[in-house]
PDB file of C-alpha atoms in Angstrom:
ATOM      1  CA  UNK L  24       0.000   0.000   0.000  1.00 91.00           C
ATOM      2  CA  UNK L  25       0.863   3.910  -0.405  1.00 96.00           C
ATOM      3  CA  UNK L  26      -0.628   4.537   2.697  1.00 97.00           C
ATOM      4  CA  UNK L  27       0.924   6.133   5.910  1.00 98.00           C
ATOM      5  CA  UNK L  28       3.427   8.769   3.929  1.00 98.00           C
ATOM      6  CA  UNK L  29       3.418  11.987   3.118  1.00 98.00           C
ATOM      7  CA  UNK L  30       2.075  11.570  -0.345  1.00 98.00           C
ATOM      8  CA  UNK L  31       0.623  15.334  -1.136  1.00 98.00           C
ATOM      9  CA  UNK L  32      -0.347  14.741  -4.889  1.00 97.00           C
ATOM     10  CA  UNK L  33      -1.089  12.390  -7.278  1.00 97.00           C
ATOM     11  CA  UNK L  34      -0.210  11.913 -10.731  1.00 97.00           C
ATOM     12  CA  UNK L  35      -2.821  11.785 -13.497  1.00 95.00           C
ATOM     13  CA  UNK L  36      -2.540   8.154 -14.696  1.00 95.00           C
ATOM     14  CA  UNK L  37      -1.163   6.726 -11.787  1.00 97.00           C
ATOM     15  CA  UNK L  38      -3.142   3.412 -12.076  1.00 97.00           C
ATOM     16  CA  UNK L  39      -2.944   3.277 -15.875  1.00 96.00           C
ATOM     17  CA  UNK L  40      -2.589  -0.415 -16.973  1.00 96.00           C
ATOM     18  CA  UNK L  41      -3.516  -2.212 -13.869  1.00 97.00           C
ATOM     19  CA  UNK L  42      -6.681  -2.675 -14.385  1.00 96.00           C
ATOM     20  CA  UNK L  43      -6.014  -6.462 -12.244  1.00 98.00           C
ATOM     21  CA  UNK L  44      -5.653  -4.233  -9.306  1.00 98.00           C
ATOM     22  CA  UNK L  45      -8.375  -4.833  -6.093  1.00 98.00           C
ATOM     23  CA  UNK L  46      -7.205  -2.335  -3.302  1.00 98.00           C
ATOM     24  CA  UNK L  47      -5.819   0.600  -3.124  1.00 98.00           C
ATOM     25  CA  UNK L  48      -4.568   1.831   0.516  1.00 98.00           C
ATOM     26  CA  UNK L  49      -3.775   6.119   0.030  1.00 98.00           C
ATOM     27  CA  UNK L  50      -4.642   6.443   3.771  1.00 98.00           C
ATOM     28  CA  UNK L  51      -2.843   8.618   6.482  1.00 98.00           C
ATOM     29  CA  UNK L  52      -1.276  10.845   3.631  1.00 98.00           C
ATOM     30  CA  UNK L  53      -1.516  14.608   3.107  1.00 98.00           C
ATOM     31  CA  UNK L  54      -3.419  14.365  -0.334  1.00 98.00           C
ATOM     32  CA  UNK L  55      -6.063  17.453  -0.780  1.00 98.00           C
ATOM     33  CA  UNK L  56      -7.264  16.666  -4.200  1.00 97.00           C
ATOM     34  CA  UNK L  57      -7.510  13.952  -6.088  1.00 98.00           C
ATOM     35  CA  UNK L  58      -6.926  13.937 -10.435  1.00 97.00           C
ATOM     36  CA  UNK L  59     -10.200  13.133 -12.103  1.00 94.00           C
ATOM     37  CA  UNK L  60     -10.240  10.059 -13.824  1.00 95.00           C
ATOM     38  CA  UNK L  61      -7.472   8.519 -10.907  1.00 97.00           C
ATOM     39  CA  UNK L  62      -9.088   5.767 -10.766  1.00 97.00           C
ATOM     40  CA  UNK L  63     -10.734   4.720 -14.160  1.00 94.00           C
ATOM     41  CA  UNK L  64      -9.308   1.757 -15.572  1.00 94.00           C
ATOM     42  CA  UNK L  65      -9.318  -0.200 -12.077  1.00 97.00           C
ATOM     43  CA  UNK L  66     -12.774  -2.292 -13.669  1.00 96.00           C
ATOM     44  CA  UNK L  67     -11.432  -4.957 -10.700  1.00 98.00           C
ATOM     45  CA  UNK L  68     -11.433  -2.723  -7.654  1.00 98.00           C
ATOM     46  CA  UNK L  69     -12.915  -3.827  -4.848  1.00 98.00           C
ATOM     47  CA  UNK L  70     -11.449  -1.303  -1.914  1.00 98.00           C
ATOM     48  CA  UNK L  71     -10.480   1.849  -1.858  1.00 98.00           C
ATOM     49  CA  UNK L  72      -8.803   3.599   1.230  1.00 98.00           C
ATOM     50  CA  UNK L  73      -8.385   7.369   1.547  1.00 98.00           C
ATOM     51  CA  UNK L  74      -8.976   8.155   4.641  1.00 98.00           C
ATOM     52  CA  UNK L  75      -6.755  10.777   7.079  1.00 98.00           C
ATOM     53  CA  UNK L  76      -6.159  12.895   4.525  1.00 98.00           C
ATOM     54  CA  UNK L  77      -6.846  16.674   3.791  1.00 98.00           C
ATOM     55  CA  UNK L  78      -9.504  16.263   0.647  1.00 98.00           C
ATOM     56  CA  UNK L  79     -11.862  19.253   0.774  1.00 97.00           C
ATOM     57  CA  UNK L  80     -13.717  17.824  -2.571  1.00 97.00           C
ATOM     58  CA  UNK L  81     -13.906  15.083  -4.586  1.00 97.00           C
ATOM     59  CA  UNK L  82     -13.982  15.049  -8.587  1.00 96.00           C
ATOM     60  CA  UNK L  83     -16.759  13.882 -10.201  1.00 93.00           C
ATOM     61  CA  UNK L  84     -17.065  10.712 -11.812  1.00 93.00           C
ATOM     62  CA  UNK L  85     -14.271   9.624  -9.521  1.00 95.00           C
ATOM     63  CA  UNK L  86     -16.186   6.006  -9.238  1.00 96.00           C
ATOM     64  CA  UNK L  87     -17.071   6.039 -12.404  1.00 94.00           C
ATOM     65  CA  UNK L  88     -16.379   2.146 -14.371  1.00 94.00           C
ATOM     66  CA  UNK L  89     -15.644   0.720 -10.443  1.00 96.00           C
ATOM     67  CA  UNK L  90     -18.906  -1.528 -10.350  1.00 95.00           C
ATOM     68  CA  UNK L  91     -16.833  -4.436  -7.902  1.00 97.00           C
ATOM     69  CA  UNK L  92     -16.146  -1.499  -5.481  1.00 98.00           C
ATOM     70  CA  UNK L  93     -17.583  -3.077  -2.106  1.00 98.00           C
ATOM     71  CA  UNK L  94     -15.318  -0.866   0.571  1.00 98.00           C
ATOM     72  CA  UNK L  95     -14.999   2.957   0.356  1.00 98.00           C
ATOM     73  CA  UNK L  96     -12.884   4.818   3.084  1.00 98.00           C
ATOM     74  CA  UNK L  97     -13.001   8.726   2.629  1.00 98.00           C
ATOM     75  CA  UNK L  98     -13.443   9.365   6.811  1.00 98.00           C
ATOM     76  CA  UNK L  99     -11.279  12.041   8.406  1.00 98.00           C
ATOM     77  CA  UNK L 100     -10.926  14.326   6.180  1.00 98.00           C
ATOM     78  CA  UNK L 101     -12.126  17.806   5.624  1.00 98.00           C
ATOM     79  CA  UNK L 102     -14.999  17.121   2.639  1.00 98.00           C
ATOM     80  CA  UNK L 103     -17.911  19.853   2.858  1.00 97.00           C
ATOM     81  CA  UNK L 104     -19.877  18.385  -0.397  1.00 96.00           C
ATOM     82  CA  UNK L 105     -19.818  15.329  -2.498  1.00 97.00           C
ATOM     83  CA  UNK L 106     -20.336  15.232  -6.177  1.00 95.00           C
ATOM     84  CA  UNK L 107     -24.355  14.442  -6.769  1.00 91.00           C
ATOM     85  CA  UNK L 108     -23.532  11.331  -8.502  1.00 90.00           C
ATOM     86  CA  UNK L 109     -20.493  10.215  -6.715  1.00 93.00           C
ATOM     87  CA  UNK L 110     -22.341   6.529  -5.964  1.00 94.00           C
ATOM     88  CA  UNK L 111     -24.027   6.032  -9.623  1.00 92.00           C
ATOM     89  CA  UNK L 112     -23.159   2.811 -10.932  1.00 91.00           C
ATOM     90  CA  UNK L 113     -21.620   1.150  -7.497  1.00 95.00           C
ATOM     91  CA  UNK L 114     -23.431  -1.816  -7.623  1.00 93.00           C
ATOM     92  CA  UNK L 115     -21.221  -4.010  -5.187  1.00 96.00           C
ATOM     93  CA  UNK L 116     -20.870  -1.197  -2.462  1.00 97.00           C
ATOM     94  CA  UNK L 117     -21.307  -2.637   0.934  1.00 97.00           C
ATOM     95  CA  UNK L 118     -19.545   0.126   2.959  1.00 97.00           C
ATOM     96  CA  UNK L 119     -18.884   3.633   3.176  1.00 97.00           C
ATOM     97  CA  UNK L 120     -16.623   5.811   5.641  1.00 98.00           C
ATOM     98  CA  UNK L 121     -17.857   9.504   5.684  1.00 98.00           C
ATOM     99  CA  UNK L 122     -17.510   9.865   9.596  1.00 98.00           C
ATOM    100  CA  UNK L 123     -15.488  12.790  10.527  1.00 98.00           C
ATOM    101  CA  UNK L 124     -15.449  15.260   7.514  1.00 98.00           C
ATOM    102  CA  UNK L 125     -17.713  19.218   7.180  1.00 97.00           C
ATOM    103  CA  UNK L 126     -20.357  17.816   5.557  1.00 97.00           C
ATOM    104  CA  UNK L 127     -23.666  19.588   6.436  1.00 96.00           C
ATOM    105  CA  UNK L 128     -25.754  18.308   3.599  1.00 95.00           C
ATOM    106  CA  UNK L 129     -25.987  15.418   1.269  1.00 95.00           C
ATOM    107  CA  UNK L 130     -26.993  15.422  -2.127  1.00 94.00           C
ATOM    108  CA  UNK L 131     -30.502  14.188  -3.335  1.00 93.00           C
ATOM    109  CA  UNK L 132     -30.393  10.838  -4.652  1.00 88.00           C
ATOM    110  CA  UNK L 133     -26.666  10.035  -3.348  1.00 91.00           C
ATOM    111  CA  UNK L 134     -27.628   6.288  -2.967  1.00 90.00           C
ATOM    112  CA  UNK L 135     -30.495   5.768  -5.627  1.00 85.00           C
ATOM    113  CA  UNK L 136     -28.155   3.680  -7.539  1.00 77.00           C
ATOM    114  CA  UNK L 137     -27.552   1.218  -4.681  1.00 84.00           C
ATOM    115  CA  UNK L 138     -29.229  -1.964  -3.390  1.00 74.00           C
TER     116      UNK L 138
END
């Protein structure tokens, strides 16, 4: 895992090519924004860690293509919003960290794509 450094960025294309790849530990960093499109091309993904970090936002369509995604961790960090459609098309999700952030609203129909 990259997690528990002092990662501040990430590089567009980072995950380019392993699209055999099914976690992804970025936790305990010092990343406040993430590249959109980071994570397309990860059609296997089934966890995703980025929690205790500084992300204030999220792009949108970060999820986008990850339909095996069953464990999100964005907790402890400093989000105020999330993208309207940030769960569309995460059939497999089971779980998802969003304790200890600023949010003071969700958007309408967050988690009308899930069962």
């Amino acid at each position: 895992g990259l997690d528990y450094n002092h990662l501040s960025a990430l590089p567009a294309g980072l995950f380019d090519g392993l699209s055999h790849l099914q976690k992804v530990w970025l936790g305990h960093n010092h990343l406040s924004a993430l590249p959109a499109g980071l994570f397309s091309g990860l059609s296997n993904l089934q966890e995703l860690w980025l929690e205790h970090n500084s992300l204030s936002a999220l792009p949108a369509g970060l999820f986008d293509g990850l339909s095996h995604l069953q464990k999100v961790g964005l907790d402890y960090n400093h989000l105020s919003a999330l993208p309207a459609r940030l769960c569309d098309g995460l059939s497999s999700l089971q779980v998802l960290w969003l304790h200890n952030n600023s949010l003071s609203a969700l958007p309408s129909g967050l988690f009308s794509g899930l069962s």
